[in-house]
PDB file of C-alpha atoms in Angstrom:
ATOM      1  CA  MET A   1    -109.206 155.947-259.434  1.00  0.00           C
ATOM      2  CA  LEU A   2    -107.338 158.938-258.126  1.00  0.00           C
ATOM      3  CA  PRO A   3    -106.356 162.339-259.488  1.00  0.00           C
ATOM      4  CA  ASP A   4    -102.982 162.635-261.175  1.00  0.00           C
ATOM      5  CA  ALA A   5    -100.152 164.614-259.578  1.00  0.00           C
ATOM      6  CA  THR A   6    -101.748 167.902-260.679  1.00  0.00           C
ATOM      7  CA  GLY A   7    -105.065 167.032-258.998  1.00  0.00           C
ATOM      8  CA  VAL A   8    -106.804 166.409-262.333  1.00  0.00           C
ATOM      9  CA  VAL A   9    -109.202 163.494-262.782  1.00  0.00           C
ATOM     10  CA  SER A  10    -109.749 162.246-266.335  1.00  0.00           C
ATOM     11  CA  GLU A  11    -113.106 162.526-268.076  1.00  0.00           C
ATOM     12  CA  GLY A  12    -113.234 158.725-268.271  1.00  0.00           C
ATOM     13  CA  GLU A  13    -112.839 158.447-264.515  1.00  0.00           C
ATOM     14  CA  LEU A  14    -115.532 161.071-263.923  1.00  0.00           C
ATOM     15  CA  GLY A  15    -117.853 159.148-266.223  1.00  0.00           C
ATOM     16  CA  ALA A  16    -117.135 155.937-264.307  1.00  0.00           C
ATOM     17  CA  TRP A  17    -117.769 157.631-260.958  1.00  0.00           C
ATOM     18  CA  SER A  18    -121.102 158.918-262.267  1.00  0.00           C
ATOM     19  CA  ALA A  19    -122.445 155.370-262.490  1.00  0.00           C
ATOM     20  CA  VAL A  20    -123.136 155.730-258.753  1.00  0.00           C
ATOM     21  CA  GLY A  21    -124.464 159.315-258.895  1.00  0.00           C
ATOM     22  CA  ALA A  22    -124.099 162.563-260.780  1.00  0.00           C
ATOM     23  CA  VAL A  23    -120.593 164.079-260.843  1.00  0.00           C
ATOM     24  CA  ALA A  24    -119.530 167.556-261.942  1.00  0.00           C
ATOM     25  CA  ARG A  25    -116.198 169.008-262.932  1.00  0.00           C
ATOM     26  CA  VAL A  26    -116.190 172.763-262.447  1.00  0.00           C
ATOM     27  CA  GLU A  27    -113.298 175.111-263.062  1.00  0.00           C
ATOM     28  CA  ALA A  28    -112.854 178.823-262.633  1.00  0.00           C
ATOM     29  CA  GLU A  29    -109.863 180.981-263.383  1.00  0.00           C
ATOM     30  CA  TYR A  30    -110.198 184.547-262.113  1.00  0.00           C
ATOM     31  CA  PHE A  31    -107.827 187.330-261.183  1.00  0.00           C
ATOM     32  CA  GLY A  32    -108.879 190.860-260.345  1.00  0.00           C
ATOM     33  CA  GLY A  33    -112.485 190.117-261.266  1.00  0.00           C
ATOM     34  CA  LEU A  34    -111.637 188.948-264.784  1.00  0.00           C
ATOM     35  CA  GLY A  35    -111.664 185.346-265.862  1.00  0.00           C
ATOM     36  CA  GLU A  36    -113.586 182.403-267.193  1.00  0.00           C
ATOM     37  CA  GLN A  37    -115.493 179.292-266.110  1.00  0.00           C
ATOM     38  CA  TRP A  38    -116.002 175.741-267.358  1.00  0.00           C
ATOM     39  CA  ALA A  39    -118.375 172.998-266.226  1.00  0.00           C
ATOM     40  CA  THR A  40    -119.461 169.516-267.264  1.00  0.00           C
ATOM     41  CA  VAL A  41    -121.821 167.090-265.514  1.00  0.00           C
ATOM     42  CA  TRP A  42    -121.820 163.288-265.941  1.00  0.00           C
ATOM     43  CA  GLU A  43    -124.616 160.964-264.854  1.00  0.00           C
ATOM     44  CA  GLY A  44    -124.928 157.249-265.539  1.00  0.00           C
ATOM     45  CA  GLY A  45    -121.597 157.296-267.351  1.00  0.00           C
ATOM     46  CA  GLU A  46    -122.707 159.955-269.841  1.00  0.00           C
ATOM     47  CA  VAL A  47    -122.251 163.711-270.168  1.00  0.00           C
ATOM     48  CA  VAL A  48    -125.654 165.218-269.341  1.00  0.00           C
ATOM     49  CA  LEU A  49    -124.653 168.892-269.270  1.00  0.00           C
ATOM     50  CA  GLY A  50    -121.889 170.636-271.149  1.00  0.00           C
ATOM     51  CA  PRO A  51    -119.152 171.045-271.582  1.00  0.00           C
ATOM     52  CA  LEU A  52    -120.025 174.657-270.816  1.00  0.00           C
ATOM     53  CA  HIS A  53    -117.588 177.556-271.085  1.00  0.00           C
ATOM     54  CA  LEU A  54    -117.964 181.231-270.219  1.00  0.00           C
ATOM     55  CA  PRO A  55    -114.986 183.053-271.755  1.00  0.00           C
ATOM     56  CA  GLU A  56    -113.496 186.178-270.246  1.00  0.00           C
ATOM     57  CA  GLY A  57    -115.429 189.276-271.223  1.00  0.00           C
ATOM     58  CA  GLU A  58    -118.542 187.396-272.336  1.00  0.00           C
ATOM     59  CA  GLU A  59    -121.818 188.392-270.704  1.00  0.00           C
ATOM     60  CA  LEU A  60    -123.367 185.966-268.231  1.00  0.00           C
ATOM     61  CA  PRO A  61    -126.191 184.057-269.945  1.00  0.00           C
ATOM     62  CA  ALA A  62    -129.738 184.301-268.540  1.00  0.00           C
ATOM     63  CA  GLU A  63    -129.584 180.664-267.357  1.00  0.00           C
ATOM     64  CA  GLY A  64    -126.541 181.463-265.199  1.00  0.00           C
ATOM     65  CA  SER A  65    -122.853 180.701-265.124  1.00  0.00           C
ATOM     66  CA  PRO A  66    -121.509 177.281-266.100  1.00  0.00           C
ATOM     67  CA  ILE A  67    -120.762 176.496-262.450  1.00  0.00           C
ATOM     68  CA  SER A  68    -124.222 177.540-261.249  1.00  0.00           C
ATOM     69  CA  ARG A  69    -125.858 175.460-263.980  1.00  0.00           C
ATOM     70  CA  ALA A  70    -123.779 172.404-263.066  1.00  0.00           C
ATOM     71  CA  LEU A  71    -124.568 172.777-259.374  1.00  0.00           C
ATOM     72  CA  ARG A  72    -128.291 173.102-260.154  1.00  0.00           C
ATOM     73  CA  ARG A  73    -128.054 169.870-262.169  1.00  0.00           C
ATOM     74  CA  LEU A  74    -126.637 168.240-259.019  1.00  0.00           C
ATOM     75  CA  GLY A  75    -129.651 169.468-257.043  1.00  0.00           C
ATOM     76  CA  VAL A  76    -128.325 172.621-255.387  1.00  0.00           C
ATOM     77  CA  VAL A  77    -131.003 175.205-254.655  1.00  0.00           C
ATOM     78  CA  ALA A  78    -129.825 178.759-254.006  1.00  0.00           C
ATOM     79  CA  GLY A  79    -131.618 180.982-251.527  1.00  0.00           C
ATOM     80  CA  ALA A  80    -132.701 184.558-252.089  1.00  0.00           C
ATOM     81  CA  GLY A  81    -129.780 186.837-252.882  1.00  0.00           C
ATOM     82  CA  GLU A  82    -127.226 184.084-253.530  1.00  0.00           C
ATOM     83  CA  ASP A  83    -126.143 181.832-256.353  1.00  0.00           C
ATOM     84  CA  GLU A  84    -125.473 178.094-256.234  1.00  0.00           C
ATOM     85  CA  PHE A  85    -121.726 178.684-255.820  1.00  0.00           C
ATOM     86  CA  SER A  86    -122.348 180.545-252.568  1.00  0.00           C
ATOM     87  CA  ALA A  87    -125.156 178.219-251.477  1.00  0.00           C
ATOM     88  CA  VAL A  88    -122.766 175.254-251.225  1.00  0.00           C
ATOM     89  CA  GLY A  89    -120.006 177.293-249.588  1.00  0.00           C
ATOM     90  CA  LEU A  90    -117.510 177.324-252.444  1.00  0.00           C
ATOM     91  CA  GLY A  91    -116.796 180.997-251.805  1.00  0.00           C
ATOM     92  CA  ARG A  92    -114.785 179.894-248.751  1.00  0.00           C
ATOM     93  CA  HIS A  93    -112.253 178.261-251.057  1.00  0.00           C
ATOM     94  CA  ARG A  94    -111.255 180.902-253.576  1.00  0.00           C
ATOM     95  CA  ALA A  95    -107.706 179.542-253.959  1.00  0.00           C
ATOM     96  CA  THR A  96    -107.008 175.925-254.938  1.00  0.00           C
ATOM     97  CA  GLU A  97    -104.419 175.672-252.170  1.00  0.00           C
ATOM     98  CA  ASP A  98    -107.193 176.272-249.609  1.00  0.00           C
ATOM     99  CA  TRP A  99    -109.066 173.081-250.474  1.00  0.00           C
ATOM    100  CA  LEU A 100    -106.616 170.642-252.092  1.00  0.00           C
ATOM    101  CA  GLY A 101    -105.068 169.573-248.776  1.00  0.00           C
TER     102      GLY A 101
END
């Protein structure tokens, strides 16, 4: 199972992959500090978290952003002064073009 031409993997494929281990789909769309996030986690073929959505302009919930929550569900532990996004190095890949190749 491979992504389609746009790089998108279907929810059914993500569920199938999760039979081997937890899988997350995380998305963020930001420009100039404004934007939104989405996240869903599958495990054992089932959705176990989400889908979560943080719309533009909405305050960050106490439990964290959708992406941070999904990464925590995958076992990521953030250190002092960082979130899960930074802890796994995703900040190095702010633009899709930087990591798709």
